[in-house]
Coordinates of N, CA and C in Angstrom, one line a residue:
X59 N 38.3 -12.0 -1.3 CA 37.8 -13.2 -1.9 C 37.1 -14.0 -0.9
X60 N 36.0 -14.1 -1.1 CA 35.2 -14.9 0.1 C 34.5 -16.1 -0.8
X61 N 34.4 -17.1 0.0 CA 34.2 -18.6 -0.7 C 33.5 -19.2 0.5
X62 N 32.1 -19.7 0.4 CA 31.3 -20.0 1.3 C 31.7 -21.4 1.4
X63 N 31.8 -22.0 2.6 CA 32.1 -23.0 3.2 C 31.0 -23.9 3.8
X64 N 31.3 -24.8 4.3 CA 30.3 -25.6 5.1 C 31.5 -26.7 5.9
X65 N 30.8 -27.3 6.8 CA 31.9 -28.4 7.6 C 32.3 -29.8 7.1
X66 N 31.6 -29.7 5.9 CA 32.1 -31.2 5.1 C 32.5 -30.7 4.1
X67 N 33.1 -29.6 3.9 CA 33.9 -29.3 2.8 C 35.2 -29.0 3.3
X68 N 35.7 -28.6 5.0 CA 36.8 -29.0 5.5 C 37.8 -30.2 6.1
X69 N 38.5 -29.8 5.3 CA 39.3 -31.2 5.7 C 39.5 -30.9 7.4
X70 N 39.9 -32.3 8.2 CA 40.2 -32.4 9.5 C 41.1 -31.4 10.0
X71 N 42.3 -31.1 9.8 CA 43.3 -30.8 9.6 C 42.5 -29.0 9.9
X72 N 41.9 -28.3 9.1 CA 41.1 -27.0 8.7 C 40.1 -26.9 9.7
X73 N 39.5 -28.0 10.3 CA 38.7 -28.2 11.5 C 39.2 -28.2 12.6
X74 N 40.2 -28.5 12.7 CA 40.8 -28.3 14.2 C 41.2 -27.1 14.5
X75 N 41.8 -26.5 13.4 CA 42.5 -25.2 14.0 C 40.8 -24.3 13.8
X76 N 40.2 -24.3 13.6 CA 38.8 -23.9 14.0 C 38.3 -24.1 15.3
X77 N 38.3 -25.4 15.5 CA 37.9 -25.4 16.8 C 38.8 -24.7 17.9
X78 N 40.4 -24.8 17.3 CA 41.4 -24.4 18.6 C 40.9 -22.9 18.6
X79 N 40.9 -22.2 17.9 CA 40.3 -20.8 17.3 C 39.2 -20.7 18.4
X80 N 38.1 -21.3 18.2 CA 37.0 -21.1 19.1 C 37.3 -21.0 20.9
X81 N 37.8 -22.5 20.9 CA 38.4 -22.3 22.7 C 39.3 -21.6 22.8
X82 N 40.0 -20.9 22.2 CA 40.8 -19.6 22.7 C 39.8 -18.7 22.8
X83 N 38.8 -18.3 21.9 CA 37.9 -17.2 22.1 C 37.2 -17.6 23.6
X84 N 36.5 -18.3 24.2 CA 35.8 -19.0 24.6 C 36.5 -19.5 26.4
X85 N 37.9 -19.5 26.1 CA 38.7 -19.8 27.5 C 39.0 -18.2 28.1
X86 N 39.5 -17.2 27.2 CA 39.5 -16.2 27.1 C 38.7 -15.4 27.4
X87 N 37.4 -15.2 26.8 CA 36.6 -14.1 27.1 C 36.9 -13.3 26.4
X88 N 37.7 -13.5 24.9 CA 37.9 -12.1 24.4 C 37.0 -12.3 23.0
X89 N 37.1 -11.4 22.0 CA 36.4 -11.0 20.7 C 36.0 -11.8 20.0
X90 N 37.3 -12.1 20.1 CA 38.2 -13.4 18.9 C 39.3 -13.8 19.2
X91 N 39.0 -15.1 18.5 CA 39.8 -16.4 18.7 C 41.4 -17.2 17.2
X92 N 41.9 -17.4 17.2 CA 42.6 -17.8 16.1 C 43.7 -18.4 16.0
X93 N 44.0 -19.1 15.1 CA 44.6 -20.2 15.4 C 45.2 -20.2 13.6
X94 N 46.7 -20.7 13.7 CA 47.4 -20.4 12.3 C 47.9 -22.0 12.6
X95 N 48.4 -22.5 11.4 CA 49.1 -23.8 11.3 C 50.5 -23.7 10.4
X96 N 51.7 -24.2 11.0 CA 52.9 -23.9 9.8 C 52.9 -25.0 9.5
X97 N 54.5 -24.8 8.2 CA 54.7 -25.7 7.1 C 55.3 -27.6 8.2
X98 N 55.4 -27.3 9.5 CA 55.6 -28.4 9.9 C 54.1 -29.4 10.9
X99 N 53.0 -28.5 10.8 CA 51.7 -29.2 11.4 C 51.5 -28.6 12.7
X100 N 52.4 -28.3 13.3 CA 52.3 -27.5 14.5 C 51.2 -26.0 14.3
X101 N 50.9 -26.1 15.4 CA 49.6 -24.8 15.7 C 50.3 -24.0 16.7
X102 N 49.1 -22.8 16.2 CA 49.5 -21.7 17.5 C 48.3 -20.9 17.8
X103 N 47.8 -20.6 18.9 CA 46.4 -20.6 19.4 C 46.5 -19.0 20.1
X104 N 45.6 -18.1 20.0 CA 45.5 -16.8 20.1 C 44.7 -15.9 20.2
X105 N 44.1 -15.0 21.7 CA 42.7 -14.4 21.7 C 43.0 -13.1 21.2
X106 N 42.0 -12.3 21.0 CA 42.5 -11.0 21.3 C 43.0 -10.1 21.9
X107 N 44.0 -9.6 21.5 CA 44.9 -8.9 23.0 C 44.7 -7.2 23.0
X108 N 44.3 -7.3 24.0 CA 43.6 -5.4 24.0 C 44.2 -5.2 25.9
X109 N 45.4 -4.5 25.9 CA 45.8 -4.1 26.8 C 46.1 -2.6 26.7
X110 N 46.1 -1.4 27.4 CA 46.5 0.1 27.3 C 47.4 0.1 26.4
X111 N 48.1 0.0 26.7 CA 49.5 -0.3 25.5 C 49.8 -0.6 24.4
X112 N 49.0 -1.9 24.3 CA 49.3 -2.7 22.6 C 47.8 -3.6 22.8
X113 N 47.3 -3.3 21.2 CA 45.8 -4.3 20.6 C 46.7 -4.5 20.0
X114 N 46.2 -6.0 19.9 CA 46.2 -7.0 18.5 C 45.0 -8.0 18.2
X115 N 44.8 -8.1 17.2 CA 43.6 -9.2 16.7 C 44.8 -10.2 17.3
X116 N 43.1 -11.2 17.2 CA 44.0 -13.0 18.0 C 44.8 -13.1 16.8
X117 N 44.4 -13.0 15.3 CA 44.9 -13.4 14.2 C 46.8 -12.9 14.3
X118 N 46.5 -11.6 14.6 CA 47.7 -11.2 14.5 C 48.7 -12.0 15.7
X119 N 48.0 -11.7 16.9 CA 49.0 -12.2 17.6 C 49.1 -14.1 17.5
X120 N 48.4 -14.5 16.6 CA 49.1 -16.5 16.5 C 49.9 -16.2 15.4
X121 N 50.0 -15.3 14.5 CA 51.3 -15.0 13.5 C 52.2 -14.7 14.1
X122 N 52.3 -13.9 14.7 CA 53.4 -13.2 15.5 C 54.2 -14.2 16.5
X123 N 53.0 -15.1 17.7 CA 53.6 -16.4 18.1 C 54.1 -17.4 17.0
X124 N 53.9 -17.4 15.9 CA 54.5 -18.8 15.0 C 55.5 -18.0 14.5
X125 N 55.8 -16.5 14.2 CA 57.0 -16.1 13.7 C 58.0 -16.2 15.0
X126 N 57.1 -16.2 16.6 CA 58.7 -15.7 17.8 C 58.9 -17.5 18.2
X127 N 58.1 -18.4 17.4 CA 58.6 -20.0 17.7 C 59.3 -20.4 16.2
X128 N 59.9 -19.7 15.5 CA 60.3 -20.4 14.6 C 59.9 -20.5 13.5
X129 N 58.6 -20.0 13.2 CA 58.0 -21.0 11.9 C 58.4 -20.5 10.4
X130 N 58.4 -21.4 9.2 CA 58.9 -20.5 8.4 C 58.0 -20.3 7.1
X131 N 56.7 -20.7 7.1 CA 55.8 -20.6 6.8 C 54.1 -21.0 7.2
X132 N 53.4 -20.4 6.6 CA 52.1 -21.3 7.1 C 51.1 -21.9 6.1
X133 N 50.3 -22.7 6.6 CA 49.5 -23.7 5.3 C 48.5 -23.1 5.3
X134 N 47.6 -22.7 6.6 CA 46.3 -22.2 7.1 C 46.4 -21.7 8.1
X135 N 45.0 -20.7 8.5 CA 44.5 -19.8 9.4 C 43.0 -19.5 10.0
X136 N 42.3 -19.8 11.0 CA 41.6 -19.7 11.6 C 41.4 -18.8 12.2
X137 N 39.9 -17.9 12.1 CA 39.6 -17.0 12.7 C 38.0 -17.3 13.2
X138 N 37.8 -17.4 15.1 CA 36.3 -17.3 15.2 C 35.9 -15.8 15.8
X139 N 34.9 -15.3 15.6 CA 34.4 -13.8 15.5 C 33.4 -14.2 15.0
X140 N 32.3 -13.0 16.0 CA 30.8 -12.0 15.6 C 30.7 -11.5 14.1
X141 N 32.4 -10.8 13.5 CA 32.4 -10.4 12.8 C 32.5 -10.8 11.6
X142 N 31.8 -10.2 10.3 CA 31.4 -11.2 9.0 C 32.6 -10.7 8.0
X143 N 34.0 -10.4 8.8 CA 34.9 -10.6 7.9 C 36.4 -10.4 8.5
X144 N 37.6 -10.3 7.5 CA 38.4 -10.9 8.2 C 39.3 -9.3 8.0
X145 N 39.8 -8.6 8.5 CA 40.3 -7.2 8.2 C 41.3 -7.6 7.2
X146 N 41.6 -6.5 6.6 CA 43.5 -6.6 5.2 C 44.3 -6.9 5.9
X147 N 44.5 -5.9 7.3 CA 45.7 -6.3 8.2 C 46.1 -7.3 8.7
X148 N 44.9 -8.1 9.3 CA 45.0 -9.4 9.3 C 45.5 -10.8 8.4
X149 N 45.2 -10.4 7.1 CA 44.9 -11.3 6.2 C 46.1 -10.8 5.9
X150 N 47.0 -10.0 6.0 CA 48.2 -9.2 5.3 C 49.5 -9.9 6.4
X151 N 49.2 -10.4 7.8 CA 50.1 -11.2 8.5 C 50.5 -12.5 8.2
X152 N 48.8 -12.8 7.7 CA 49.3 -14.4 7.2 C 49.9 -14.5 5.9
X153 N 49.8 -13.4 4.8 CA 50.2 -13.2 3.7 C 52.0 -13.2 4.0
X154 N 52.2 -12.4 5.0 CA 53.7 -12.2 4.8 C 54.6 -13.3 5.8
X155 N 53.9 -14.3 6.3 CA 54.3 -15.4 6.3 C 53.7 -16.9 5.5
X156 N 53.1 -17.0 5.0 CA 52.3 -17.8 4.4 C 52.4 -18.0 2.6
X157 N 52.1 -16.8 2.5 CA 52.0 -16.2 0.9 C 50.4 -15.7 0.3
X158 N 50.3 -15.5 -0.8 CA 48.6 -14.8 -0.8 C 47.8 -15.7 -1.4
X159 N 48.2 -17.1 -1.1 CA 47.2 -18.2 -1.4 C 47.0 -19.1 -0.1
X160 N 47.6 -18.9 1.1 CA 47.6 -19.1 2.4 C 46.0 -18.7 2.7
X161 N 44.9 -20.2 3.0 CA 43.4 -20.1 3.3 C 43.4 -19.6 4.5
X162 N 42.0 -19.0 4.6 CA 42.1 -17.7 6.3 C 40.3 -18.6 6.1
X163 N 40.5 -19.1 7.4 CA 38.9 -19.7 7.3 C 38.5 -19.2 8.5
X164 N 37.0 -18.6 8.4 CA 36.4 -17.3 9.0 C 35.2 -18.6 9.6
X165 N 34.7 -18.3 11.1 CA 34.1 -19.5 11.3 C 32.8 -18.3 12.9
X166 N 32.0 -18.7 13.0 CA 31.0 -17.5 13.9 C 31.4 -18.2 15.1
X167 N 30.9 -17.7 15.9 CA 31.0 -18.1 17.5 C 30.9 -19.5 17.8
X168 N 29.9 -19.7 17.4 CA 29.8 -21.3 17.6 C 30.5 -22.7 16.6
X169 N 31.4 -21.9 16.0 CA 32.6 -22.5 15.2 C 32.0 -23.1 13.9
X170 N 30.8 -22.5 13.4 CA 30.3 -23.1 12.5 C 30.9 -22.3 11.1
X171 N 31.6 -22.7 10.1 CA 32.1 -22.1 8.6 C 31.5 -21.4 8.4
X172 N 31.7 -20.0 8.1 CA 31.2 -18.9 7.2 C 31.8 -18.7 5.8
X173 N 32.9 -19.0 5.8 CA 34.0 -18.4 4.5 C 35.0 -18.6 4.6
X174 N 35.8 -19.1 3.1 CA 37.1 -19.4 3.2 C 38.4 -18.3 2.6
X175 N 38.7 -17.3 3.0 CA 39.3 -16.4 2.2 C 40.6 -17.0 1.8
X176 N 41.1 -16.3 0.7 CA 42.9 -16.2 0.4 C 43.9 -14.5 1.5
X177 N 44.8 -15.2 1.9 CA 45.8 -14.3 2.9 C 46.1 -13.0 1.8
X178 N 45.9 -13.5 0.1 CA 46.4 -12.4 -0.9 C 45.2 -11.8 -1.2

């Protein structure tokens, strides 16, 4: 489900973890950038991790940090990427902490809104 966005249709709150999304990509040097928010406001910021051993999308690994800090659900999710979409697997991390109405907002390199998907 893709739902085209623009930056005055995000609230503040959906803006920031965009931007935090971008400067992880951006501090990093990696793919992608991303950034989740739980049910208490707190963020968690995340590049992509491509080591011999273990890949993870940034997405997956800021799920994974807000599930090894505690979190017990999430409101929103941020992803910046080249790419014009957001994978199932991905969208299936924030689903199983979040639920499948948890927004996954897809944003280009330069942090500008492409789309707002649902985690379901």
């Amino acid at each position: 489900m893709l739902a085209p966005m623009t930056e005055t249709t995000l609230d503040p709150e959906d803006r920031k973890i965009i931007t935090l999304a971008r400067s992880a990509r951006a501090r990093n040097g990696v793919p992608e950038g991303a950034a989740v928010r739980d049910e208490t406001g707190r963020t968690y910021v995340a590049g992509t991790v491509a080591l011999e051993s273990l890949e993870l999308s940034a997405l997956r690994t800021a799920v994974a940090m807000a599930v090894a800090s505690g979190a017990k659900s999430l409101e929103a999710a941020a992803v910046v990427s080249e790419e014009a979409a957001v994978p199932d697997a991905d969208r299936a991390a924030v689903r199983d902490l979040g639920g499948p109405e948890t927004p996954v907002f897809l944003a280009g390199p330069d942090g500008t809104p492409r789309a707002t998907l649902t985690a379901g």
